[in-house]
Amino acid sequence: MLGYSDEKIVGNRIDFGEWGVASSGNASNVVLFNEALDRLWAQLKHDASSGRPLRKYASKKKDGPRSTDIFGLMQCTPDLPEIECYICLSDAVNYIQRYFDGRRGARVIFPSCNISYEDYKFFDATVSLAQPSFPSSTQSPRLSPLAPSGKHNVTTIVVTVVATFSVVILVVVFFCVFLRRKTKLEPLQQKTLAYEDVGLEDIITAESLQYSFDVIRAATDDFSENNKLGKGGFGLVYKGMLRNGQEIAVKRLSKDSGQGKVEFKNEVLLLAKLQHRNLVRLLGFSIEGSERLLVYEFVRNASLNQFIFDFGMARLFTPEETQGNTSRIVGTYGYMAPEYVMHGQFSVKSDVFSFGVLVLEVVTGHTNHSFQNETMTEDFLSHAWKSWRDGTSISLIDPTLIDGSNSVPDIIKCINIGLLCVQDDIIERPTMALVVLMLSSLSINLAAPLEPAFFMRTFKYSDKHFSVEYTYSTNKSRPSESKPKSSQPSIAS
């Protein structure tokens, strides 16, 4: 791979200027073909990114559907750090999934990496890099004739002085580079992080994703009103265009948004590692003074509301903290478990509650804070549970999800699972392992959910995070105590 630039490129990932081509034919079974291809990508990304310093390359064959084989190849420029190579390869995979989904073969080339796959063997598995050759230890080196004694002494002195001076210069240069790098990284290292040690890979990732504030300001025409796309929980979202012609969506956090440096850094580091066709892709971020910007890919003719990308508090607690108490309550109203909001208690079941809210949002097509009923006396979760209790769950379903009568029982099953996750009693909530089992099993019998905790709003919901008063109530009765209406579909399967 050959490249040149008027800027430093060694060790840096270049994420623009991509190019791709695909075969004209489609796979006979796209679903099974994509599943096999995804497994192949996962193996190749790991092998290629963790390769030797002179060889960030991997190729492999994977069994596909109907006795077909899938051959894949991935390669990064050898100067890239492991995490940068992994991100570049993930971007290339996303490119194929977006533009060449279901094709029998494709190739995508980025300046820093390239990937290919075909349904036939297109590479030589025996190719390996030639190792640098060294003189044989048995070969006697040539000895130059000895210089006269006087010249020999002068030469020795000159060599010694030059060598010493060179070592001193190298030490000084190394020290200067170290100080400069440390100063550059200081704004990215937050002393208030829950992790005492962010980790080298996280620091490298954060540094490589940082944009200049002036670049983003120019891309959005100084955050012009004409470029405003909308308003989110943490601030305004603008459309912009980088100098290379790439369209972006910029999330400009409001100064009173309530999201601190910890949450901001968490969102950057977590989203940088998430790559999926249904997740809006984080391109980078910018910090300058009180300004904090998140730069996402621009989704044409669509709203960012259909994507899930608020992970600000996903790493406020260390992996070892499976439960505990905190005096600092942060998060998005409607997704936080009641025990966390009321008492600062968190556990793995807190995440289960948030997942349940998310499931119900997906099924209904409404966000929990945008839901309003006629009386305004109940919130999203209460309305969902009462519809379940009264046997009218089908009224909750987003009409776009109903493509036939066969899909309704599965959707009702998801509503049941979502309501089990948002129960007030922590013990009654399932674990995520059980949730996965319930979603994948066709024969498991689901329990009837208890009524969830609910919040009664005392004034109109504000866009600002956690700016709402509430009262807390629950009634631990199961809907199975009253007979559901006949319109309630069976969920035994």
Tab-separated table of C-alpha atoms in Angstrom:
chain	number	residue	atom	x	y	z
A	1	MET	CA	0.000	0.000	0.000
A	2	LEU	CA	1.501	3.299	-1.150
A	3	GLY	CA	0.482	6.755	0.047
A	4	TYR	CA	1.774	10.288	0.401
A	5	SER	CA	0.527	13.548	1.925
A	6	ASP	CA	1.636	17.069	2.860
A	7	GLU	CA	0.762	16.194	6.464
A	8	LYS	CA	2.070	13.535	8.819
A	9	ILE	CA	0.457	10.198	7.982
A	10	VAL	CA	2.747	7.643	9.638
A	11	GLY	CA	0.891	6.115	12.568
A	12	ASN	CA	-2.280	8.093	11.803
A	13	ARG	CA	-5.502	6.645	10.418
A	14	ILE	CA	-6.965	8.493	7.416
A	15	ASP	CA	-10.735	7.991	7.289
A	16	PHE	CA	-11.702	9.737	4.044
A	17	GLY	CA	-11.111	9.078	0.370
A	18	GLU	CA	-12.597	5.581	0.396
A	19	TRP	CA	-13.403	3.629	-2.769
A	20	GLY	CA	-15.373	0.451	-3.324
A	21	VAL	CA	-16.484	-1.988	-6.007
A	22	ALA	CA	-18.741	-5.052	-5.868
A	23	SER	CA	-19.710	-7.987	-8.047
A	24	SER	CA	-22.990	-7.753	-9.936
A	25	GLY	CA	-24.487	-10.936	-8.499
A	26	ASN	CA	-26.285	-11.346	-5.167
A	27	ALA	CA	-26.048	-14.219	-2.700
A	28	SER	CA	-28.786	-16.827	-3.008
A	29	ASN	CA	-29.601	-16.603	0.710
A	30	VAL	CA	-28.673	-13.103	1.866
A	31	VAL	CA	-29.466	-13.659	5.565
A	32	LEU	CA	-27.314	-16.782	5.979
A	33	PHE	CA	-24.617	-15.327	3.732
A	34	ASN	CA	-24.407	-12.149	5.872
A	35	GLU	CA	-24.260	-14.172	9.088
A	36	ALA	CA	-21.290	-16.169	7.799
A	37	LEU	CA	-19.669	-13.001	6.446
A	38	ASP	CA	-20.051	-11.205	9.795
A	39	ARG	CA	-18.294	-14.093	11.568
A	40	LEU	CA	-15.519	-13.948	8.972
A	41	TRP	CA	-15.109	-10.180	9.444
A	42	ALA	CA	-14.835	-10.559	13.221
A	43	GLN	CA	-11.999	-13.099	12.924
A	44	LEU	CA	-10.135	-11.152	10.250
A	45	LYS	CA	-10.347	-7.823	12.116
A	46	HIS	CA	-8.784	-9.383	15.194
A	47	ASP	CA	-6.056	-11.214	13.264
A	48	ALA	CA	-5.120	-8.290	11.013
A	49	SER	CA	-5.121	-5.554	13.680
A	50	SER	CA	-3.071	-7.648	16.115
A	51	GLY	CA	-0.516	-8.663	13.480
A	52	ARG	CA	3.229	-8.163	13.592
A	53	PRO	CA	4.620	-4.627	13.167
A	54	LEU	CA	5.604	-5.440	9.584
A	55	ARG	CA	2.463	-7.387	8.697
A	56	LYS	CA	-1.048	-6.214	9.593
A	57	TYR	CA	-2.663	-8.687	7.205
A	58	ALA	CA	-5.059	-11.613	7.483
A	59	SER	CA	-6.919	-13.881	5.052
A	60	LYS	CA	-9.304	-16.717	5.796
A	61	LYS	CA	-11.985	-18.966	4.350
A	62	LYS	CA	-15.441	-19.375	5.927
A	63	ASP	CA	-18.148	-21.904	5.117
A	64	GLY	CA	-21.187	-20.184	3.634
A	65	PRO	CA	-24.756	-21.348	2.966
A	66	ARG	CA	-25.547	-24.163	0.544
A	67	SER	CA	-22.004	-25.543	0.369
A	68	THR	CA	-20.521	-22.239	-0.769
A	69	ASP	CA	-17.280	-20.800	0.563
A	70	ILE	CA	-16.522	-17.188	1.442
A	71	PHE	CA	-12.936	-15.986	1.155
A	72	GLY	CA	-11.972	-12.776	2.951
A	73	LEU	CA	-8.888	-10.596	3.203
A	74	MET	CA	-8.045	-7.609	5.417
A	75	GLN	CA	-4.949	-5.432	5.503
A	76	CYS	CA	-3.788	-2.248	7.242
A	77	THR	CA	-0.719	-0.141	6.656
A	78	PRO	CA	1.849	-1.646	9.051
A	79	ASP	CA	2.502	1.685	10.818
A	80	LEU	CA	-1.011	1.824	12.323
A	81	PRO	CA	-1.471	1.042	16.043
A	82	GLU	CA	-3.701	-1.930	16.752
A	83	ILE	CA	-6.777	0.092	17.792
A	84	GLU	CA	-6.463	2.399	14.753
A	85	CYS	CA	-6.226	-0.581	12.403
A	86	TYR	CA	-9.288	-2.159	14.030
A	87	ILE	CA	-11.338	1.039	13.641
A	88	CYS	CA	-10.294	1.451	9.998
A	89	LEU	CA	-11.277	-2.140	9.184
A	90	SER	CA	-14.604	-1.672	10.996
A	91	ASP	CA	-15.306	1.426	8.898
A	92	ALA	CA	-14.590	-0.563	5.746
A	93	VAL	CA	-16.972	-3.320	6.879
A	94	ASN	CA	-19.671	-0.706	7.513
A	95	TYR	CA	-19.115	0.617	3.986
A	96	ILE	CA	-19.764	-2.841	2.528
A	97	GLN	CA	-22.817	-3.393	4.735
A	98	ARG	CA	-24.277	-0.058	3.673
A	99	TYR	CA	-23.594	-0.059	-0.064
A	100	PHE	CA	-22.952	-3.687	-1.077
A	101	ASP	CA	-25.224	-5.653	1.252
A	102	GLY	CA	-25.947	-9.134	-0.106
A	103	ARG	CA	-23.414	-9.056	-2.957
A	104	ARG	CA	-21.364	-12.201	-3.617
A	105	GLY	CA	-18.120	-10.237	-3.561
A	106	ALA	CA	-16.805	-6.722	-2.919
A	107	ARG	CA	-13.667	-4.725	-2.247
A	108	VAL	CA	-13.294	-1.479	-0.280
A	109	ILE	CA	-10.100	0.546	-0.128
A	110	PHE	CA	-9.397	3.204	2.485
A	111	PRO	CA	-6.122	5.159	2.578
A	112	SER	CA	-5.088	3.224	5.694
A	113	CYS	CA	-6.648	-0.193	5.090
A	114	ASN	CA	-8.493	-2.368	2.599
A	115	ILE	CA	-10.802	-5.377	2.736
A	116	SER	CA	-12.089	-7.847	0.142
A	117	TYR	CA	-14.316	-10.901	-0.008
A	118	GLU	CA	-15.395	-13.254	-2.797
A	119	ASP	CA	-17.119	-16.613	-3.192
A	120	TYR	CA	-13.948	-17.951	-4.802
A	121	LYS	CA	-10.308	-18.030	-3.715
A	122	PHE	CA	-8.582	-14.841	-4.855
A	123	PHE	CA	-5.475	-14.809	-2.644
A	124	ASP	CA	-2.446	-17.043	-2.107
A	125	ALA	CA	-2.579	-18.363	1.446
A	126	THR	CA	1.094	-19.342	1.342
A	127	VAL	CA	2.375	-15.819	0.740
A	128	SER	CA	4.416	-14.446	3.624
A	129	LEU	CA	6.600	-11.454	4.087
A	130	ALA	CA	10.265	-12.022	3.430
A	131	GLN	CA	12.221	-11.678	6.590
A	132	PRO	CA	15.209	-9.334	6.555
A	133	SER	CA	18.398	-11.261	5.908
A	134	PHE	CA	21.386	-10.937	8.164
A	135	PRO	CA	24.990	-12.031	7.591
A	136	SER	CA	25.686	-15.586	8.652
A	137	SER	CA	27.404	-15.914	11.981
A	138	THR	CA	29.943	-18.201	10.345
A	139	GLN	CA	30.901	-15.611	7.763
A	140	SER	CA	34.007	-13.743	8.764
A	141	PRO	CA	33.698	-9.984	8.450
A	142	ARG	CA	36.204	-8.159	6.366
A	143	LEU	CA	38.867	-6.433	8.370
A	144	SER	CA	40.218	-3.178	7.077
A	145	PRO	CA	43.933	-2.645	7.311
A	146	LEU	CA	45.065	-1.141	10.546
A	147	ALA	CA	45.733	2.543	10.377
A	148	PRO	CA	48.928	3.919	11.703
A	149	SER	CA	49.011	4.388	15.446
A	150	GLY	CA	48.608	8.186	15.392
A	151	LYS	CA	45.676	8.196	13.008
A	152	HIS	CA	44.070	5.354	14.957
A	153	ASN	CA	44.066	7.402	18.185
A	154	VAL	CA	42.564	10.457	16.459
A	155	THR	CA	39.847	8.334	14.860
A	156	THR	CA	38.977	6.761	18.209
A	157	ILE	CA	38.616	10.167	19.860
A	158	VAL	CA	36.433	11.549	17.045
A	159	VAL	CA	34.146	8.509	17.068
A	160	THR	CA	33.783	8.668	20.863
A	161	VAL	CA	32.926	12.391	20.852
A	162	VAL	CA	30.432	12.061	17.994
A	163	ALA	CA	28.740	9.047	19.588
A	164	THR	CA	28.437	10.779	22.965
A	165	PHE	CA	27.084	13.948	21.377
A	166	SER	CA	24.545	11.950	19.352
A	167	VAL	CA	23.275	10.148	22.457
A	168	VAL	CA	22.825	13.470	24.277
A	169	ILE	CA	20.898	14.926	21.313
A	170	LEU	CA	18.634	11.861	21.145
A	171	VAL	CA	17.864	12.063	24.873
A	172	VAL	CA	16.991	15.772	24.596
A	173	VAL	CA	14.767	15.186	21.556
A	174	PHE	CA	12.993	12.274	23.242
A	175	PHE	CA	12.385	14.347	26.369
A	176	CYS	CA	10.952	17.259	24.324
A	177	VAL	CA	8.643	14.934	22.386
A	178	PHE	CA	7.498	13.323	25.636
A	179	LEU	CA	6.663	16.701	27.213
A	180	ARG	CA	4.832	17.876	24.103
A	181	ARG	CA	2.779	14.699	23.888
A	182	LYS	CA	1.954	14.832	27.579
A	183	THR	CA	0.786	18.454	27.268
A	184	LYS	CA	-1.322	17.574	24.241
A	185	LEU	CA	-3.015	14.674	26.018
A	186	GLU	CA	-3.786	16.534	29.250
A	187	PRO	CA	-7.112	17.994	28.044
A	188	LEU	CA	-8.253	14.485	27.120
A	189	GLN	CA	-7.422	12.910	30.477
A	190	GLN	CA	-10.103	13.589	33.072
A	191	LYS	CA	-9.008	13.130	36.664
A	192	THR	CA	-12.620	12.571	37.709
A	193	LEU	CA	-13.074	9.438	35.628
A	194	ALA	CA	-14.387	6.459	37.520
A	195	TYR	CA	-11.490	4.488	36.066
A	196	GLU	CA	-8.249	5.588	37.625
A	197	ASP	CA	-6.391	4.445	34.515
A	198	VAL	CA	-8.132	5.240	31.217
A	199	GLY	CA	-5.829	2.923	29.299
A	200	LEU	CA	-3.386	3.497	26.469
A	201	GLU	CA	-5.784	2.335	23.761
A	202	ASP	CA	-8.477	4.772	24.956
A	203	ILE	CA	-6.005	7.678	24.944
A	204	ILE	CA	-4.839	6.812	21.419
A	205	THR	CA	-8.441	6.521	20.235
A	206	ALA	CA	-9.488	9.838	21.768
A	207	GLU	CA	-6.469	11.655	20.361
A	208	SER	CA	-7.000	10.339	16.839
A	209	LEU	CA	-10.682	11.358	16.808
A	210	GLN	CA	-10.215	14.965	17.912
A	211	TYR	CA	-11.154	17.704	15.442
A	212	SER	CA	-10.115	21.339	15.591
A	213	PHE	CA	-12.967	23.542	16.798
A	214	ASP	CA	-12.294	25.998	13.961
A	215	VAL	CA	-12.684	23.182	11.412
A	216	ILE	CA	-16.116	22.241	12.770
A	217	ARG	CA	-17.185	25.871	13.062
A	218	ALA	CA	-16.282	26.433	9.412
A	219	ALA	CA	-18.047	23.218	8.382
A	220	THR	CA	-21.318	24.389	9.991
A	221	ASP	CA	-20.982	27.995	8.735
A	222	ASP	CA	-20.394	29.183	12.303
A	223	PHE	CA	-23.348	27.091	13.566
A	224	SER	CA	-25.772	28.865	11.260
A	225	GLU	CA	-29.510	28.675	11.917
A	226	ASN	CA	-29.929	27.445	8.344
A	227	ASN	CA	-27.862	24.377	9.228
A	228	LYS	CA	-29.760	23.512	12.401
A	229	LEU	CA	-31.215	19.987	12.206
A	230	GLY	CA	-32.941	19.878	15.570
A	231	LYS	CA	-32.605	19.902	19.327
A	232	GLY	CA	-31.750	17.003	21.598
A	233	GLY	CA	-31.547	16.410	25.314
A	234	PHE	CA	-28.020	17.822	25.555
A	235	GLY	CA	-28.100	20.591	22.959
A	236	LEU	CA	-28.513	21.507	19.305
A	237	VAL	CA	-27.642	19.407	16.257
A	238	TYR	CA	-26.263	21.040	13.105
A	239	LYS	CA	-25.542	19.846	9.600
A	240	GLY	CA	-22.074	20.559	8.221
A	241	MET	CA	-19.648	19.716	5.453
A	242	LEU	CA	-15.932	19.099	5.922
A	243	ARG	CA	-13.341	20.386	3.485
A	244	ASN	CA	-13.154	16.971	1.815
A	245	GLY	CA	-16.867	17.140	0.969
A	246	GLN	CA	-18.032	14.740	3.685
A	247	GLU	CA	-21.386	15.672	5.248
A	248	ILE	CA	-21.568	15.524	9.043
A	249	ALA	CA	-24.033	16.043	11.884
A	250	VAL	CA	-22.599	18.036	14.796
A	251	LYS	CA	-24.037	17.725	18.289
A	252	ARG	CA	-23.193	20.969	20.142
A	253	LEU	CA	-23.638	20.454	23.858
A	254	SER	CA	-25.324	23.304	25.692
A	255	LYS	CA	-23.320	24.790	28.540
A	256	ASP	CA	-26.119	24.025	31.026
A	257	SER	CA	-26.865	20.568	29.647
A	258	GLY	CA	-25.729	18.823	32.810
A	259	GLN	CA	-23.397	16.458	30.960
A	260	GLY	CA	-20.011	16.680	32.600
A	261	LYS	CA	-16.572	15.905	31.253
A	262	VAL	CA	-16.848	12.328	32.463
A	263	GLU	CA	-20.011	11.619	30.493
A	264	PHE	CA	-18.635	13.398	27.430
A	265	LYS	CA	-15.401	11.386	27.471
A	266	ASN	CA	-17.349	8.166	28.035
A	267	GLU	CA	-19.565	8.832	25.026
A	268	VAL	CA	-16.549	9.465	22.805
A	269	LEU	CA	-14.584	6.382	23.883
A	270	LEU	CA	-17.565	4.040	23.877
A	271	LEU	CA	-19.061	5.127	20.570
A	272	ALA	CA	-15.667	5.033	18.870
A	273	LYS	CA	-15.586	1.278	19.499
A	274	LEU	CA	-19.182	0.594	18.439
A	275	GLN	CA	-19.635	-0.270	14.766
A	276	HIS	CA	-23.026	-1.461	13.544
A	277	ARG	CA	-25.265	-0.741	10.581
A	278	ASN	CA	-28.095	0.403	12.921
A	279	LEU	CA	-25.906	2.733	14.983
A	280	VAL	CA	-25.100	6.234	13.864
A	281	ARG	CA	-21.311	6.364	13.471
A	282	LEU	CA	-19.221	8.724	15.581
A	283	LEU	CA	-16.590	10.425	13.441
A	284	GLY	CA	-14.917	12.481	16.160
A	285	PHE	CA	-15.219	15.227	18.738
A	286	SER	CA	-13.903	18.664	19.616
A	287	ILE	CA	-13.126	20.361	22.934
A	288	GLU	CA	-12.187	24.025	23.212
A	289	GLY	CA	-12.833	25.926	26.423
A	290	SER	CA	-16.447	25.338	27.394
A	291	GLU	CA	-17.336	24.113	23.898
A	292	ARG	CA	-17.891	20.376	23.435
A	293	LEU	CA	-18.873	18.964	20.078
A	294	LEU	CA	-19.643	15.434	18.910
A	295	VAL	CA	-19.300	14.795	15.175
A	296	TYR	CA	-21.484	12.042	13.675
A	297	GLU	CA	-22.037	10.805	10.158
A	298	PHE	CA	-24.880	12.642	8.448
A	299	VAL	CA	-27.930	10.486	7.715
A	300	ARG	CA	-29.672	11.956	4.673
A	301	ASN	CA	-33.468	12.181	4.624
A	302	ALA	CA	-33.703	10.869	8.173
A	303	SER	CA	-33.683	12.040	11.746
A	304	LEU	CA	-31.076	11.055	14.291
A	305	ASN	CA	-33.980	10.279	16.640
A	306	GLN	CA	-34.311	6.835	15.049
A	307	PHE	CA	-30.773	5.998	16.144
A	308	ILE	CA	-29.608	5.149	19.644
A	309	PHE	CA	-26.489	7.016	20.630
A	310	ASP	CA	-26.729	8.465	24.150
A	311	PHE	CA	-24.194	6.349	26.048
A	312	GLY	CA	-23.004	9.154	28.317
A	313	MET	CA	-23.290	7.244	31.607
A	314	ALA	CA	-22.486	3.773	30.313
A	315	ARG	CA	-19.088	3.687	32.032
A	316	LEU	CA	-19.581	5.824	35.135
A	317	PHE	CA	-19.097	2.672	37.200
A	318	THR	CA	-16.244	0.219	36.887
A	319	PRO	CA	-16.877	-3.339	35.647
A	320	GLU	CA	-16.220	-4.662	39.154
A	321	GLU	CA	-19.086	-2.558	40.575
A	322	THR	CA	-22.072	-4.844	40.025
A	323	GLN	CA	-24.028	-2.991	42.713
A	324	GLY	CA	-23.572	-0.082	45.083
A	325	ASN	CA	-24.687	3.400	46.081
A	326	THR	CA	-23.878	6.811	44.693
A	327	SER	CA	-24.773	10.372	45.652
A	328	ARG	CA	-24.401	11.538	42.049
A	329	ILE	CA	-27.533	10.892	39.979
A	330	VAL	CA	-26.969	11.396	36.256
A	331	GLY	CA	-28.754	10.085	33.205
A	332	THR	CA	-31.780	10.556	31.001
A	333	TYR	CA	-35.185	10.863	32.633
A	334	GLY	CA	-37.376	7.891	31.831
A	335	TYR	CA	-34.552	5.379	31.379
A	336	MET	CA	-33.193	5.360	34.934
A	337	ALA	CA	-34.365	2.670	37.338
A	338	PRO	CA	-36.487	3.980	40.249
A	339	GLU	CA	-34.086	2.733	42.936
A	340	TYR	CA	-31.281	4.669	41.225
A	341	VAL	CA	-33.327	7.877	40.980
A	342	MET	CA	-34.776	7.709	44.486
A	343	HIS	CA	-31.893	6.303	46.517
A	344	GLY	CA	-28.786	6.293	44.320
A	345	GLN	CA	-28.684	2.480	44.332
A	346	PHE	CA	-27.364	0.840	41.169
A	347	SER	CA	-26.898	-2.770	40.095
A	348	VAL	CA	-26.963	-4.918	36.969
A	349	LYS	CA	-30.761	-4.797	37.263
A	350	SER	CA	-30.591	-1.023	36.693
A	351	ASP	CA	-29.425	-1.730	33.155
A	352	VAL	CA	-32.212	-4.288	32.747
A	353	PHE	CA	-34.756	-1.557	33.544
A	354	SER	CA	-33.250	0.744	30.904
A	355	PHE	CA	-33.274	-2.082	28.364
A	356	GLY	CA	-36.959	-2.717	29.057
A	357	VAL	CA	-37.814	0.922	28.352
A	358	LEU	CA	-35.858	0.702	25.116
A	359	VAL	CA	-37.717	-2.445	24.010
A	360	LEU	CA	-41.084	-0.784	24.614
A	361	GLU	CA	-39.968	2.299	22.690
A	362	VAL	CA	-38.951	0.197	19.693
A	363	VAL	CA	-42.242	-1.714	19.675
A	364	THR	CA	-44.499	1.330	20.111
A	365	GLY	CA	-42.568	3.773	17.960
A	366	HIS	CA	-42.652	6.381	20.759
A	367	THR	CA	-39.967	7.699	23.076
A	368	ASN	CA	-40.928	7.565	26.732
A	369	HIS	CA	-40.761	11.341	27.159
A	370	SER	CA	-42.751	12.102	23.985
A	371	PHE	CA	-45.746	9.983	25.031
A	372	GLN	CA	-48.907	11.830	26.037
A	373	ASN	CA	-52.334	10.417	26.677
A	374	GLU	CA	-55.601	12.286	26.966
A	375	THR	CA	-55.639	12.670	30.750
A	376	MET	CA	-51.908	13.342	31.290
A	377	THR	CA	-52.137	11.350	34.557
A	378	GLU	CA	-49.931	8.440	33.560
A	379	ASP	CA	-46.640	8.063	31.819
A	380	PHE	CA	-45.347	5.808	29.064
A	381	LEU	CA	-44.670	2.712	31.204
A	382	SER	CA	-47.962	2.944	33.104
A	383	HIS	CA	-49.912	3.210	29.870
A	384	ALA	CA	-48.085	0.206	28.404
A	385	TRP	CA	-48.730	-1.930	31.480
A	386	LYS	CA	-52.437	-0.993	31.658
A	387	SER	CA	-52.873	-1.862	27.995
A	388	TRP	CA	-51.269	-5.229	28.761
A	389	ARG	CA	-53.504	-5.759	31.785
A	390	ASP	CA	-56.649	-4.846	29.845
A	391	GLY	CA	-55.772	-7.131	26.951
A	392	THR	CA	-55.310	-4.301	24.457
A	393	SER	CA	-51.565	-4.616	23.925
A	394	ILE	CA	-52.052	-4.666	20.172
A	395	SER	CA	-53.022	-0.989	20.361
A	396	LEU	CA	-49.472	-0.203	21.530
A	397	ILE	CA	-47.759	-1.636	18.461
A	398	ASP	CA	-46.301	0.708	15.880
A	399	PRO	CA	-48.390	0.092	12.721
A	400	THR	CA	-45.239	-0.062	10.604
A	401	LEU	CA	-44.192	-3.242	12.458
A	402	ILE	CA	-47.340	-5.171	11.624
A	403	ASP	CA	-46.659	-6.749	8.243
A	404	GLY	CA	-49.074	-9.601	8.777
A	405	SER	CA	-50.918	-11.553	11.446
A	406	ASN	CA	-47.931	-13.834	12.011
A	407	SER	CA	-45.787	-11.020	13.419
A	408	VAL	CA	-48.223	-9.877	16.127
A	409	PRO	CA	-47.564	-12.697	18.671
A	410	ASP	CA	-43.810	-12.079	18.504
A	411	ILE	CA	-44.309	-8.353	19.061
A	412	ILE	CA	-46.660	-9.011	21.997
A	413	LYS	CA	-43.951	-11.285	23.408
A	414	CYS	CA	-41.480	-8.388	23.222
A	415	ILE	CA	-43.948	-6.158	25.091
A	416	ASN	CA	-44.226	-8.824	27.798
A	417	ILE	CA	-40.430	-9.020	28.120
A	418	GLY	CA	-40.096	-5.237	28.191
A	419	LEU	CA	-42.646	-4.978	31.014
A	420	LEU	CA	-40.844	-7.710	32.978
A	421	CYS	CA	-37.665	-5.639	32.739
A	422	VAL	CA	-39.252	-2.436	34.107
A	423	GLN	CA	-40.880	-3.942	37.187
A	424	ASP	CA	-40.382	-1.904	40.344
A	425	ASP	CA	-39.129	-4.853	42.415
A	426	ILE	CA	-35.463	-5.443	41.567
A	427	ILE	CA	-35.725	-9.151	42.411
A	428	GLU	CA	-38.632	-9.611	40.003
A	429	ARG	CA	-36.676	-8.221	37.051
A	430	PRO	CA	-34.941	-10.874	34.914
A	431	THR	CA	-31.208	-10.927	34.315
A	432	MET	CA	-29.955	-10.030	30.849
A	433	ALA	CA	-28.995	-13.670	30.319
A	434	LEU	CA	-32.623	-14.649	30.951
A	435	VAL	CA	-33.814	-11.848	28.655
A	436	VAL	CA	-31.672	-13.264	25.841
A	437	LEU	CA	-33.113	-16.724	26.497
A	438	MET	CA	-36.685	-15.391	26.463
A	439	LEU	CA	-36.117	-13.537	23.196
A	440	SER	CA	-34.530	-16.513	21.443
A	441	SER	CA	-36.695	-19.346	22.799
A	442	LEU	CA	-39.902	-20.427	21.074
A	443	SER	CA	-41.223	-22.544	23.944
A	444	ILE	CA	-40.487	-20.678	27.177
A	445	ASN	CA	-43.532	-19.523	29.158
A	446	LEU	CA	-43.294	-15.887	30.225
A	447	ALA	CA	-44.485	-14.658	33.616
A	448	ALA	CA	-47.076	-11.912	33.858
A	449	PRO	CA	-45.356	-8.626	34.757
A	450	LEU	CA	-45.990	-6.628	37.900
A	451	GLU	CA	-47.050	-3.017	37.545
A	452	PRO	CA	-43.975	-0.831	37.019
A	453	ALA	CA	-43.033	2.183	39.069
A	454	PHE	CA	-44.340	5.329	37.443
A	455	PHE	CA	-43.718	9.055	37.584
A	456	MET	CA	-46.488	11.667	37.660
A	457	ARG	CA	-45.308	14.872	36.046
A	458	THR	CA	-45.983	18.049	37.995
A	459	PHE	CA	-45.102	20.331	35.066
A	460	LYS	CA	-44.374	20.056	31.372
A	461	TYR	CA	-41.351	17.950	30.507
A	462	SER	CA	-38.229	19.960	29.725
A	463	ASP	CA	-35.621	19.061	27.119
A	464	LYS	CA	-32.963	19.513	29.768
A	465	HIS	CA	-31.646	16.376	31.401
A	466	PHE	CA	-33.253	15.443	34.700
A	467	SER	CA	-35.227	18.709	35.029
A	468	VAL	CA	-38.554	17.250	36.112
A	469	GLU	CA	-40.210	16.741	39.475
A	470	TYR	CA	-41.965	13.515	40.204
A	471	THR	CA	-43.895	11.444	42.682
A	472	TYR	CA	-43.308	7.751	43.052
A	473	SER	CA	-45.899	5.036	43.392
A	474	THR	CA	-46.357	1.382	42.624
A	475	ASN	CA	-48.933	-1.325	42.996
A	476	LYS	CA	-47.528	-4.831	43.103
A	477	SER	CA	-50.415	-6.601	41.445
A	478	ARG	CA	-50.085	-8.921	38.514
A	479	PRO	CA	-52.429	-8.568	35.544
A	480	SER	CA	-53.057	-12.315	35.709
A	481	GLU	CA	-55.294	-11.679	38.729
A	482	SER	CA	-57.915	-10.258	36.368
A	483	LYS	CA	-58.918	-12.074	33.209
A	484	PRO	CA	-57.516	-10.463	30.084
A	485	LYS	CA	-59.811	-9.666	27.207
A	486	SER	CA	-60.139	-12.143	24.404
A	487	SER	CA	-58.235	-9.839	22.059
A	488	GLN	CA	-55.025	-10.590	23.969
A	489	PRO	CA	-52.911	-12.905	21.763
A	490	SER	CA	-51.261	-15.948	23.277
A	491	ILE	CA	-47.585	-15.567	24.163
A	492	ALA	CA	-46.813	-19.118	25.207
A	493	SER	CA	-44.671	-19.522	22.117
